[in-house]
XYZ file of C-alpha atoms in Angstrom:
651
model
C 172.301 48.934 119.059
C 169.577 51.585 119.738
C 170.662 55.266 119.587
C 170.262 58.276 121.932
C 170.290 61.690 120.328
C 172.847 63.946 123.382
C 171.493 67.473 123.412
C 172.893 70.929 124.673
C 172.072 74.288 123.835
C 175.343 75.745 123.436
C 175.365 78.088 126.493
C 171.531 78.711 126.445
C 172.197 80.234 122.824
C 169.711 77.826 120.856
C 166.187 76.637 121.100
C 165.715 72.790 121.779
C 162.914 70.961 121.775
C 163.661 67.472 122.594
C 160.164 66.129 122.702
C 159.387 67.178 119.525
C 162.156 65.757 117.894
C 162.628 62.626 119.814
C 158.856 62.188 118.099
C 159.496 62.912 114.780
C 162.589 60.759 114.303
C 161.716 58.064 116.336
C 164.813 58.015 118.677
C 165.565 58.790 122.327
C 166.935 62.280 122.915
C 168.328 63.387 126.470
C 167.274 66.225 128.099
C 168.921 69.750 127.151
C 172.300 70.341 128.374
C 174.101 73.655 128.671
C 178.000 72.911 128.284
C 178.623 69.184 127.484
C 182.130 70.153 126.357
C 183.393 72.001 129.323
C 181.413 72.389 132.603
C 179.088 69.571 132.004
C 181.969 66.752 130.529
C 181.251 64.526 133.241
C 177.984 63.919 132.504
C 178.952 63.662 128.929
C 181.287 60.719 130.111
C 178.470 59.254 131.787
C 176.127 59.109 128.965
C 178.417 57.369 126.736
C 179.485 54.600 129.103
C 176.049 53.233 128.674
C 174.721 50.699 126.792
C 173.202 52.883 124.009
C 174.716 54.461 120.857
C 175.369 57.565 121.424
C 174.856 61.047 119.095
C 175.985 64.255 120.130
C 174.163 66.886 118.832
C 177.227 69.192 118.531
C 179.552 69.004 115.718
C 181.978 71.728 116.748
C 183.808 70.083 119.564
C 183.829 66.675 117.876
C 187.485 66.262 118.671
C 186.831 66.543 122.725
C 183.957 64.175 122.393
C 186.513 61.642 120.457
C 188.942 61.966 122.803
C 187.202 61.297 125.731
C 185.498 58.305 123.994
C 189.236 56.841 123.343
C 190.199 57.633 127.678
C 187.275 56.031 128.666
C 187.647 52.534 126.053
C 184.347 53.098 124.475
C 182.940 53.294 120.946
C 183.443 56.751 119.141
C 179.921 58.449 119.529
C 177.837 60.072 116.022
C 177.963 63.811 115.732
C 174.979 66.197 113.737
C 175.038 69.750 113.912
C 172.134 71.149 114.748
C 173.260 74.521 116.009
C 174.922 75.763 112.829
C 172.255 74.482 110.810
C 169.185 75.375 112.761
C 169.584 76.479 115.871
C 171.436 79.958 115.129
C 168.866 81.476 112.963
C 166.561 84.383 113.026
C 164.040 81.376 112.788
C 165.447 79.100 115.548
C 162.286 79.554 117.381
C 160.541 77.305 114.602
C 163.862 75.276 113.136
C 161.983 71.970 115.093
C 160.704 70.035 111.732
C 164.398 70.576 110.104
C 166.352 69.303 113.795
C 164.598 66.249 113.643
C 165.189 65.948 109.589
C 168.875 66.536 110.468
C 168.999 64.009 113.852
C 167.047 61.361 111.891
C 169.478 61.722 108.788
C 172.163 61.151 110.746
C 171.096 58.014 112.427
C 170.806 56.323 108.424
C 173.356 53.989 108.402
C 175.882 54.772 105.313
C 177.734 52.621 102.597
C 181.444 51.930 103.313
C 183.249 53.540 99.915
C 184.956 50.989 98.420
C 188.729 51.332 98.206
C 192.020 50.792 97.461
C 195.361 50.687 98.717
C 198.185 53.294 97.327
C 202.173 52.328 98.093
C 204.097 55.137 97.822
C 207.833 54.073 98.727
C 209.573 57.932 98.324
C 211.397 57.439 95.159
C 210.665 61.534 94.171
C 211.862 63.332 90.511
C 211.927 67.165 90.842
C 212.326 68.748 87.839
C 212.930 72.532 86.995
C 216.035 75.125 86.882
C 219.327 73.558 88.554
C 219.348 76.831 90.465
C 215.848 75.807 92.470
C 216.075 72.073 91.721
C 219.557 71.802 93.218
C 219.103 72.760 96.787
C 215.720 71.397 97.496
C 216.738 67.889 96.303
C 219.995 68.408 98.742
C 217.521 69.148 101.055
C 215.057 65.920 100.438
C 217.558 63.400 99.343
C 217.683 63.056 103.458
C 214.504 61.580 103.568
C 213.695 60.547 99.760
C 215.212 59.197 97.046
C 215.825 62.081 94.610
C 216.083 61.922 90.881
C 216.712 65.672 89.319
C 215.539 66.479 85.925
C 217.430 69.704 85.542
C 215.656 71.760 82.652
C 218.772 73.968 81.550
C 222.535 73.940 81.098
C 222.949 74.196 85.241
C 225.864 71.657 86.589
C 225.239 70.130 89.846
C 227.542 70.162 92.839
C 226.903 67.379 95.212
C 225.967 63.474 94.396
C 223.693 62.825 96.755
C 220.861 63.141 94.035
C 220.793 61.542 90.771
C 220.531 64.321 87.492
C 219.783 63.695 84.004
C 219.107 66.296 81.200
C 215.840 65.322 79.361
C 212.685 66.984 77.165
C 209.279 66.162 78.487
C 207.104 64.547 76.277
C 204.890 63.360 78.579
C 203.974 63.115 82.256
C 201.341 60.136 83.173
C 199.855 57.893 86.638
C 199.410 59.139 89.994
C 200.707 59.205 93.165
C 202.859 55.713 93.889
C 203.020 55.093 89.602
C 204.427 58.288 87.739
C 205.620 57.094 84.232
C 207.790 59.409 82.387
C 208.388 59.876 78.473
C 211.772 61.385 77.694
C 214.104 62.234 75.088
C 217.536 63.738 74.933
C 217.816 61.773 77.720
C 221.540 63.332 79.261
C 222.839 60.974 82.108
C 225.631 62.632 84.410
C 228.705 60.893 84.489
C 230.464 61.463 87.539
C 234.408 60.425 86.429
C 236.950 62.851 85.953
C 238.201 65.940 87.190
C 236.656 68.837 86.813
C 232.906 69.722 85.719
C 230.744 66.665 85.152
C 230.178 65.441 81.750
C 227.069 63.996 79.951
C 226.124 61.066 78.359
C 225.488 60.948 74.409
C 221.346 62.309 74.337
C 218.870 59.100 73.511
C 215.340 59.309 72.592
C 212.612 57.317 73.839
C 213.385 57.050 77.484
C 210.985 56.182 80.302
C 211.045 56.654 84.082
C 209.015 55.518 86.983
C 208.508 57.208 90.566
C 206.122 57.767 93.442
C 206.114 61.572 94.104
C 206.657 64.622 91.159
C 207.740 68.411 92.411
C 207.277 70.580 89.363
C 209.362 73.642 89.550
C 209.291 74.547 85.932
C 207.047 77.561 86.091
C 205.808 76.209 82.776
C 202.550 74.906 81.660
C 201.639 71.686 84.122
C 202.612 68.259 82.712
C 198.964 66.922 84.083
C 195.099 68.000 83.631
C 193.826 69.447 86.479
C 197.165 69.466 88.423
C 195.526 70.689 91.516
C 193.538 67.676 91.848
C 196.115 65.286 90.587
C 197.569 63.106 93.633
C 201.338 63.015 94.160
C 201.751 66.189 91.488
C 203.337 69.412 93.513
C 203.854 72.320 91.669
C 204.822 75.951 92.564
C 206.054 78.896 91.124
C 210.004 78.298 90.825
C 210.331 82.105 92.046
C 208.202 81.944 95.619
C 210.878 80.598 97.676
C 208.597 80.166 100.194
C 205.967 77.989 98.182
C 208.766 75.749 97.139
C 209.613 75.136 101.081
C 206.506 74.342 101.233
C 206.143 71.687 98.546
C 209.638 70.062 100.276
C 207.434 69.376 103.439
C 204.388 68.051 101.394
C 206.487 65.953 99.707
C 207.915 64.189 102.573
C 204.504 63.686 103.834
C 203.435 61.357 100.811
C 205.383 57.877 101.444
C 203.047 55.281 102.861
C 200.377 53.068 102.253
C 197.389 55.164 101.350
C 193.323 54.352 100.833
C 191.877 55.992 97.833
C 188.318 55.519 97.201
C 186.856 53.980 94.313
C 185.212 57.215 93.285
C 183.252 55.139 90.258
C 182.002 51.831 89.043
C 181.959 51.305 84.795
C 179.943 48.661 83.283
C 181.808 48.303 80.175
C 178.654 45.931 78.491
C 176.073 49.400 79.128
C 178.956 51.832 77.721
C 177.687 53.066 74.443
C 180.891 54.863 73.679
C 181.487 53.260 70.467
C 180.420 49.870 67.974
C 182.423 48.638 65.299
C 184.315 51.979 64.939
C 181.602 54.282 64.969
C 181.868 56.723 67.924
C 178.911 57.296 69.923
C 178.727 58.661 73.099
C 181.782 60.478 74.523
C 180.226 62.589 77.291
C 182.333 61.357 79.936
C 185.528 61.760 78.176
C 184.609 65.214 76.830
C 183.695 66.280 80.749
C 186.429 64.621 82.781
C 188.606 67.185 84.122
C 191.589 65.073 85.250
C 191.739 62.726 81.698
C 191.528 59.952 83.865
C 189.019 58.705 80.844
C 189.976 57.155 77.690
C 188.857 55.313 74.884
C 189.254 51.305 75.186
C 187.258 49.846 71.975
C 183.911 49.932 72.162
C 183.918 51.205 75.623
C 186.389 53.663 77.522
C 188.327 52.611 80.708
C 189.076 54.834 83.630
C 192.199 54.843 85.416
C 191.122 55.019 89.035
C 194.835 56.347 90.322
C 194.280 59.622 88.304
C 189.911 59.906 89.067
C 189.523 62.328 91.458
C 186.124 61.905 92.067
C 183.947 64.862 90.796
C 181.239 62.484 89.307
C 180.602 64.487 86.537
C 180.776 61.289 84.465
C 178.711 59.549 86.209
C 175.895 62.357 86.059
C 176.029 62.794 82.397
C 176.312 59.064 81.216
C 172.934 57.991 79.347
C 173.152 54.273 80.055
C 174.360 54.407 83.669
C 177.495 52.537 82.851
C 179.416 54.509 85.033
C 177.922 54.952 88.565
C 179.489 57.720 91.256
C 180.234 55.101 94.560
C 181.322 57.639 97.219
C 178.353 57.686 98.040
C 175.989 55.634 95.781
C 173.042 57.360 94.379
C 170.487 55.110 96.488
C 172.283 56.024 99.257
C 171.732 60.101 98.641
C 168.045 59.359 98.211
C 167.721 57.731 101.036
C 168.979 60.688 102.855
C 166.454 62.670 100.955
C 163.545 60.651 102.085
C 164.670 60.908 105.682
C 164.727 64.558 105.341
C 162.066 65.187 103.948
C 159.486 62.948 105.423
C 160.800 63.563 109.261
C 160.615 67.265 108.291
C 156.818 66.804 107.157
C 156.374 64.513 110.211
C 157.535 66.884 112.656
C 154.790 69.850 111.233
C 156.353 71.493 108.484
C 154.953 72.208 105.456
C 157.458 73.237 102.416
C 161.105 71.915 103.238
C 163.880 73.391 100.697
C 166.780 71.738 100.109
C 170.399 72.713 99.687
C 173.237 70.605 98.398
C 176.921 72.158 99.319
C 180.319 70.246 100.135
C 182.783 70.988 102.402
C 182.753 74.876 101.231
C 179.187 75.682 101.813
C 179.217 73.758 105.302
C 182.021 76.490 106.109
C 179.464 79.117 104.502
C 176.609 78.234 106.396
C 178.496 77.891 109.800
C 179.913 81.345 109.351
C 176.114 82.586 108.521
C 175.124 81.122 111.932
C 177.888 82.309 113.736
C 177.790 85.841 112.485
C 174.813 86.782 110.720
C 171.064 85.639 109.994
C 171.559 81.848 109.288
C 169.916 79.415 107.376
C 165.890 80.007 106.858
C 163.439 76.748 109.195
C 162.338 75.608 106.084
C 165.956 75.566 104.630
C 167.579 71.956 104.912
C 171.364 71.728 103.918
C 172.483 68.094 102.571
C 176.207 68.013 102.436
C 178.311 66.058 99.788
C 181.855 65.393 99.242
C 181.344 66.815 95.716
C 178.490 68.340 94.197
C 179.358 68.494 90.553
C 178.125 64.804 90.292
C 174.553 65.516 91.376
C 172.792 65.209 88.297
C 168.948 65.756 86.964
C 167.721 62.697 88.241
C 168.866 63.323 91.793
C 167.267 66.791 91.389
C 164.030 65.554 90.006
C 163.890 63.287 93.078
C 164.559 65.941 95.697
C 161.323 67.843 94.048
C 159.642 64.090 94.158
C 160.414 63.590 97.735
C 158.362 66.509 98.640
C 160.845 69.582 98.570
C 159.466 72.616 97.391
C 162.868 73.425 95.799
C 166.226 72.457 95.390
C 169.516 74.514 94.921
C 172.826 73.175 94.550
C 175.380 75.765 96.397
C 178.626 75.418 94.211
C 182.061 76.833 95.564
C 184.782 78.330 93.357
C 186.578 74.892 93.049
C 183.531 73.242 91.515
C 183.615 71.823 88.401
C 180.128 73.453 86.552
C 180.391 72.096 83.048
C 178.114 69.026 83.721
C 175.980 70.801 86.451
C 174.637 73.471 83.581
C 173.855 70.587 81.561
C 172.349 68.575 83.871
C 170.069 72.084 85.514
C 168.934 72.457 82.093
C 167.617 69.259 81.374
C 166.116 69.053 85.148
C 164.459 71.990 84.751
C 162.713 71.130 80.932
C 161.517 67.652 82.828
C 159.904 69.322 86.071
C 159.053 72.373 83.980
C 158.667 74.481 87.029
C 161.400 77.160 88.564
C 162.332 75.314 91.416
C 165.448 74.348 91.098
C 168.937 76.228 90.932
C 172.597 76.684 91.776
C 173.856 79.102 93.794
C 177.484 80.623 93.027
C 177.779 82.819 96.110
C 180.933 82.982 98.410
C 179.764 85.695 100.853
C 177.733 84.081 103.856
C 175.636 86.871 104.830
C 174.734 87.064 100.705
C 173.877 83.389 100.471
C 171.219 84.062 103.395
C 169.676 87.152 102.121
C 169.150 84.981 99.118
C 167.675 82.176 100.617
C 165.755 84.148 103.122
C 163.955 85.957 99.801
C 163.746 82.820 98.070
C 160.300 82.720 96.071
C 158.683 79.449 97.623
C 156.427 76.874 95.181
C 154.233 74.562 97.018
C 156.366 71.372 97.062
C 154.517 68.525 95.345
C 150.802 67.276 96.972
C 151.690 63.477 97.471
C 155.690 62.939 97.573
C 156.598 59.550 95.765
C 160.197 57.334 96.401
C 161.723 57.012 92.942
C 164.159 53.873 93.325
C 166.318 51.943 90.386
C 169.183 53.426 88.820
C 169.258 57.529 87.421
C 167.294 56.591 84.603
C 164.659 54.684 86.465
C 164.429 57.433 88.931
C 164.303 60.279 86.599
C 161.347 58.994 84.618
C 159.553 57.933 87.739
C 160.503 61.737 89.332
C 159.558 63.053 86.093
C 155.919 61.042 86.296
C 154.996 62.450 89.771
C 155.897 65.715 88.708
C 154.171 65.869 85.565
C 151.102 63.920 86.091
C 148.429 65.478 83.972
C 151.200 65.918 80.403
C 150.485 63.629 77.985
C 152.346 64.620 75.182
C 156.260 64.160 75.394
C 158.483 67.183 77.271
C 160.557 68.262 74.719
C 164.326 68.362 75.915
C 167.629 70.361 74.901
C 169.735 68.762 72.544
C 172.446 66.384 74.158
C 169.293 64.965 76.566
C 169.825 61.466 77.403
C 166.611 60.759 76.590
C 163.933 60.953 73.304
C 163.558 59.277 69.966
C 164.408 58.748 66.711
C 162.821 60.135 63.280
C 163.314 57.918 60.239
C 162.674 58.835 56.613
C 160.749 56.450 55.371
C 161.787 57.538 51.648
C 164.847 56.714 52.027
C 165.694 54.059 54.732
C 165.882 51.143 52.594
C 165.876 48.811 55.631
C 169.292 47.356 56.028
C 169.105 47.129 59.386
C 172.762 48.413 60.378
C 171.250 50.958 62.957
C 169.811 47.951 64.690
C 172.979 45.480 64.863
C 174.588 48.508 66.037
C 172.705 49.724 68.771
C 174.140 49.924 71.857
C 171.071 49.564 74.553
C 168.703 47.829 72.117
C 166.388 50.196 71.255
C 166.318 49.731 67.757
C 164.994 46.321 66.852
C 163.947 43.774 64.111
C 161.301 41.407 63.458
C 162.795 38.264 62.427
C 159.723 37.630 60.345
C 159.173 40.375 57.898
C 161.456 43.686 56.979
C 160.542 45.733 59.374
C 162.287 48.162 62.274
C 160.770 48.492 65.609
C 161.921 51.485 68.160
C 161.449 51.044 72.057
C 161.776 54.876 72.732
C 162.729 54.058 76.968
C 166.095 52.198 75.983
C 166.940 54.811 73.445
C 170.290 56.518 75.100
C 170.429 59.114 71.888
C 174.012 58.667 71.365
C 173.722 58.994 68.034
C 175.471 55.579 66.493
C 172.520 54.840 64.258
C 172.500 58.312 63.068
C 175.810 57.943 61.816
C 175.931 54.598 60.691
C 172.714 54.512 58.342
C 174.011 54.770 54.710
C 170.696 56.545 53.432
C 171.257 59.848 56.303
C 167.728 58.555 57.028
C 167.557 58.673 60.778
C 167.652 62.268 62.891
C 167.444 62.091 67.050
C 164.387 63.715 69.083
C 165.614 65.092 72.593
C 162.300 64.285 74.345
C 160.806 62.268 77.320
C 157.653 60.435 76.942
C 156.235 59.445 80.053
C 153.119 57.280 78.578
C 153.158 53.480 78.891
C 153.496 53.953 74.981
C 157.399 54.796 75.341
C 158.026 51.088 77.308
C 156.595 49.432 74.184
C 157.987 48.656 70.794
C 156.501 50.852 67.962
C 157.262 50.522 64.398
C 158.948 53.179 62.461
C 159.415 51.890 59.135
C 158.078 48.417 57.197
C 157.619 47.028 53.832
C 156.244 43.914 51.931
C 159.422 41.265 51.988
C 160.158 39.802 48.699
C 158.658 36.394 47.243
C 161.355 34.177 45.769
C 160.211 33.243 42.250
C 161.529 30.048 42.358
C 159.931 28.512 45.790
C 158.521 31.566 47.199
C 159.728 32.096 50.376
C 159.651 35.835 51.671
C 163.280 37.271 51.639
C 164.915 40.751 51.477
C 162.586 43.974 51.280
C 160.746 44.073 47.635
C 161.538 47.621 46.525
C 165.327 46.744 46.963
C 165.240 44.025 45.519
C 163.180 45.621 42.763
C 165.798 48.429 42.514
C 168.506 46.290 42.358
C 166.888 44.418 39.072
C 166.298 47.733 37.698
C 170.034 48.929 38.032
C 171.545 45.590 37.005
C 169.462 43.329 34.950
C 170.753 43.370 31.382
C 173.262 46.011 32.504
C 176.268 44.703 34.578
C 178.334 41.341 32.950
C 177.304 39.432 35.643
C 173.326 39.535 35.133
C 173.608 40.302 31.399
C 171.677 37.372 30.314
C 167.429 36.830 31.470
C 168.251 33.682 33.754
C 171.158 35.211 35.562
C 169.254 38.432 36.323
C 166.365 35.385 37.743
C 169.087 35.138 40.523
C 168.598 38.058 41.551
C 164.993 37.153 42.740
C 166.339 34.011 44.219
C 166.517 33.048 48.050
C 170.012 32.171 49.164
C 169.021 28.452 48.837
C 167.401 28.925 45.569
C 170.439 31.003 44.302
C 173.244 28.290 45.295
C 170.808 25.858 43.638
C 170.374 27.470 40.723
C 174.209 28.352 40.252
C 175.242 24.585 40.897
C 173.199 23.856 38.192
C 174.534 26.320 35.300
C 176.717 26.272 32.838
C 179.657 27.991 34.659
C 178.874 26.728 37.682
C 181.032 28.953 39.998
C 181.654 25.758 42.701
C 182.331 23.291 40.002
C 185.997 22.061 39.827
C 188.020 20.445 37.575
C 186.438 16.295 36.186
C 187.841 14.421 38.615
C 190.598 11.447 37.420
C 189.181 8.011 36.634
C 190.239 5.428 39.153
C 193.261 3.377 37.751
C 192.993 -0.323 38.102
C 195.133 -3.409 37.702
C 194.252 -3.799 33.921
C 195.551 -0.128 33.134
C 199.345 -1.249 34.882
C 198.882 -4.503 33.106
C 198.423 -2.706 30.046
C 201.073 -0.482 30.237
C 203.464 -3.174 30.465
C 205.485 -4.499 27.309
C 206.757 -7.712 28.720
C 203.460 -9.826 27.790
């Protein structure tokens, strides 16, 4: 169904130029309204009982649009905010290039998340002092099924609650699958007069629920308990955060749809092979621990993921991929932007990535101060900690004369440093940054006194997965280098030195290597190096016996780098018995030299020979010796008729 683009000018209090816009993004826009949300709603009613989508330009009163939508028993129209964005600026006059950037970007269709659902059926364990514990599980066991945990020598008085007495060893799962480990496990037992007694303490207890309150006041039982789903926890002494967990708490019982934050390929995970570690930048970097080891791969545990991405930015094979949204689909918003921008008459688009946070930023900047600069287009993300080097490499490839990632005070920053870092050795320009600003009028001063590079001559569309996209960023951006860009240490990316002196070609870096960049020739003893599949995860390095191979951080962007190369090769050995080429000559030369007349088992000239045997040869050759190792005992002569006949004494 075609779309329609609604305008209004918010009171007269932005600048609107539908034809310009309607041309640059290739849609129909209406003619400039004044109040679509009060005086004019009528007209806003007749627009969308036609037969086109429509999409208001108006984010703020989204809700009324809804709602009106739902009365009259017609599809829910698009919203894009062009007012916050552009149109309340000291530049509105000129914001036309970025309003059709924004209206065209939000006509791109988007993928559906993938997700799953989460049953959560009420059963809730609140653990802490019996003095706090006590009265806010009488006050939920109305509603949920309460299980008390009581953390000190405090008797209960009412049994509409299970208690037990227990030490925390462990607190694992999510909302809907909380697993406890427990010992001096303490079960009340109710019988009798007086005080309640206790059951005899047992170790090694487990218990299962939907929804933990921790009232401790201790350490939290989870990583990152703040992002942790079904975990409430407040201070035990703020009676008035502890009412407020009791009406949270009731709130989570349900079915509930919880994104698939991340895909993992466990066949591209180069964690680990045959007990040699690898990489481990996912598991070092995930803030929640919802990664772990699993062999030669790690799993993740998509009830605990909360969906920062920074695994997915830092992995070197692309194993794990962020889904909410896909990286094809953020460059594909990219391209819109910046090519509608272009088309429209501007000249240097920026770009700046924010969540939720900066959107709040920037509409307070609009409301009450300068706003965002024309040339200033905002892309908003769920997260932004998962919006690694290659994404930023393509914003600069797209045709943006910079790119800064706005970060709030929630954002996770470990892999965003990284990632900057390495960004900024491949473009090897300043045009890229993050922004850790919380004051709206700040953040456009900034921006407004932003030093400008021209954005790149002919914009390319890097497609493929990060890897794919970074190198062909990285290409565009760098088209006249022809030596490698060196890189910081930890770069996905770069080569491998061998010492030639000592690698004595056994080959164990190459039946190790995780994305087959290390590679034999079947024919000869020799080791071949495609430097594009090298991941640097450093499992050769620490598997080669001789300490003979060190890792290069670089990026070579020559033709060179998607061929094999060889790093190290010598003459195989001739078997002296039929001559076939086996085994690399020095070593076998070596060995002769340490053993031959030395060690029992080549003491004599013809078992030394074996040594410079073929496997065929050498089976041959042993078969044939005096102490034949296969030989076995003579075997018995066949008994006939004549020997029983013999035998017997009655002829």
């Amino acid at each position: 169904m075609a779309s329609k683009l609604i305008l209004c000018d918010c009171e007269g209090t932005q600048s609107l130029n539908a034809d310009g816009i309607s041309a640059a993004c290739d849609t129909e826009c209406s003619k400039v309204h004044t109040a679509l949300c009060t005086r004019q709603i009528q007209t806003a009613a007749e627009l969308m009982t036609g037969d086109e989508q429509v999409v208001f330009a108006c984010a703020q009163e989204s809700a009324v649009f809804s709602e009106l939508a739902e009365e009259l028993g017609v599809e829910a129209p698009g919203f894009v905010d062009l007012r916050d964005r552009a149109g309340w600026s000291e530049q509105g006059t000129d914001a036309t290039p970025k309003m059709a950037a924004l209206a065209a970007e939000a006509l791109l269709p988007q993928p559906v998340t993938p997700s799953f659902d989460v049953i959560s059926e009420g059963t809730c364990c609140i653990v802490g002092p019996g003095e706090v514990v006590f009265p806010l599980a009488e006050q939920l066991s109305a509603v949920l099924a309460v299980t008390v945990i009581v953390v000190d020598d405090a008797e209960p008085l009412s049994r509409n609650y299970d208690v037990a007495r227990a030490r925390i060893r462990r607190l694992t799962g999510a909302l809907g699958g909380f697993v406890w480990h427990l010992d001096q496990v303490q079960q009340l037992e109710p019988g009798g007069r007086g005080e309640f007694g206790w059951s005899t303490p047992r170790d090694g207890a487990t218990s299962r629920c939907d929804i933990v309150v921790d009232l401790t006041g201790a350490t939290p039982l989870v990583n990152a308990p703040e992002k942790r789903e079904g975990y409430l926890r407040a201070d035990p002494r703020d009676a008035v955060a502890v009412a407020r967990l009791a009406f949270e708490a009731v709130q989570l019982v349900g079915t509930f749809e919880k994104p698939l934050y991340v895909r993992l390929d466990e066949t591209l995970c180069a964690h680990s092979r045959a007990e040699q570690t690898g990489c481990s930048n996912c598991l070092d970097v995930c803030p929640t621990g919802a990664i772990t080891p699993a062999s030669d791969h790690v799993a993740i545990d998509p009830m605990i993921c909360a969906g920062c991405g920074e695994c997915s930015a830092l992995c070197p094979s692309t194993a794990i991929t962020y889904e909410d949204p896909p990286v094809s689909a953020v460059l594909s918003r990219m391209h819109i932007l910046a090519r509608t921008f272009r088309r429209a008459g501007g000249v240097a688009p920026r770009l700046l990535v924010h969540d939720a946070h900066g959107a709040q930023m920037i509409r307070m900047a609009a409301r009450f101060g300068r706003g965002l600069p024309a040339d200033v287009i905002p892309l908003e993300l769920n997260v932004v900690s998962g919006f690694g080097h290659a994404e930023m490499l393509a914003a600069l490839a797209h045709g943006f004369a910079r790119a800064d990632i706005l970060i709030s005070p929630k954002t996770e920053r470990d892999a965003l440093d990284r990632e900057l870092e390495l960004a900024r050795a491949i473009a090897e320009y300043d045009a890229l940054s993050l922004i850790d600003e919380t004051d709206p009028d700040a953040l456009a001063d900034l921006l407004y006194a932003q030093n400008v590079p021209q954005p790149l001559a002919d914009p390319v569309l890097p497609l493929g997965n990060r890897r794919q996209i970074a190198r062909l960023a990285a290409q565009a951006l760098n088209p006249e280098v022809e030596v490698p860009l060196a890189l910081p240490e930890g770069a996905p990316y770069g080569a491998i030195a061998v010492n030639t002196d000592t690698c004595t070609l056994c080959l164990s870096c190459v039946s190790l290597c995780p994305s087959g960049a290390l590679i034999d020739n079947p024919e000869k003893p020799q080791l071949n190096f495609q430097q594009d599949a090298c991941l640097q995860c450093g499992i050769c390095r620490t598997i080669c016996p001789e300490q003979a191979i060190t890792l290069v951080p670089q990026l070579d962007l020559s033709d060179q780098a998607l061929s094999q190369q060889v790093l190290n090769e010598e003459e195989p050995f001739e078997c002296v018995e039929c001559g076939a080429a086996f085994g690399v000559k020095s070593t076998v030369e070596r060995i002769m030299e340490k053993l031959s007349g030395t060690h029992p088992m080549f003491a004599t000239s013809d078992q030394a020979r074996m040594i410079q045997m073929c496997d065929n040869c050498r089976v041959n050759a042993q078969f044939h010796s005096a102490d034949n190792p296969f030989q076995s005992a003579p075997r018995p002569r066949v008994v006939t008729t004549d020997d029983y006949l013999s035998k017997r004494k009655d002829h």
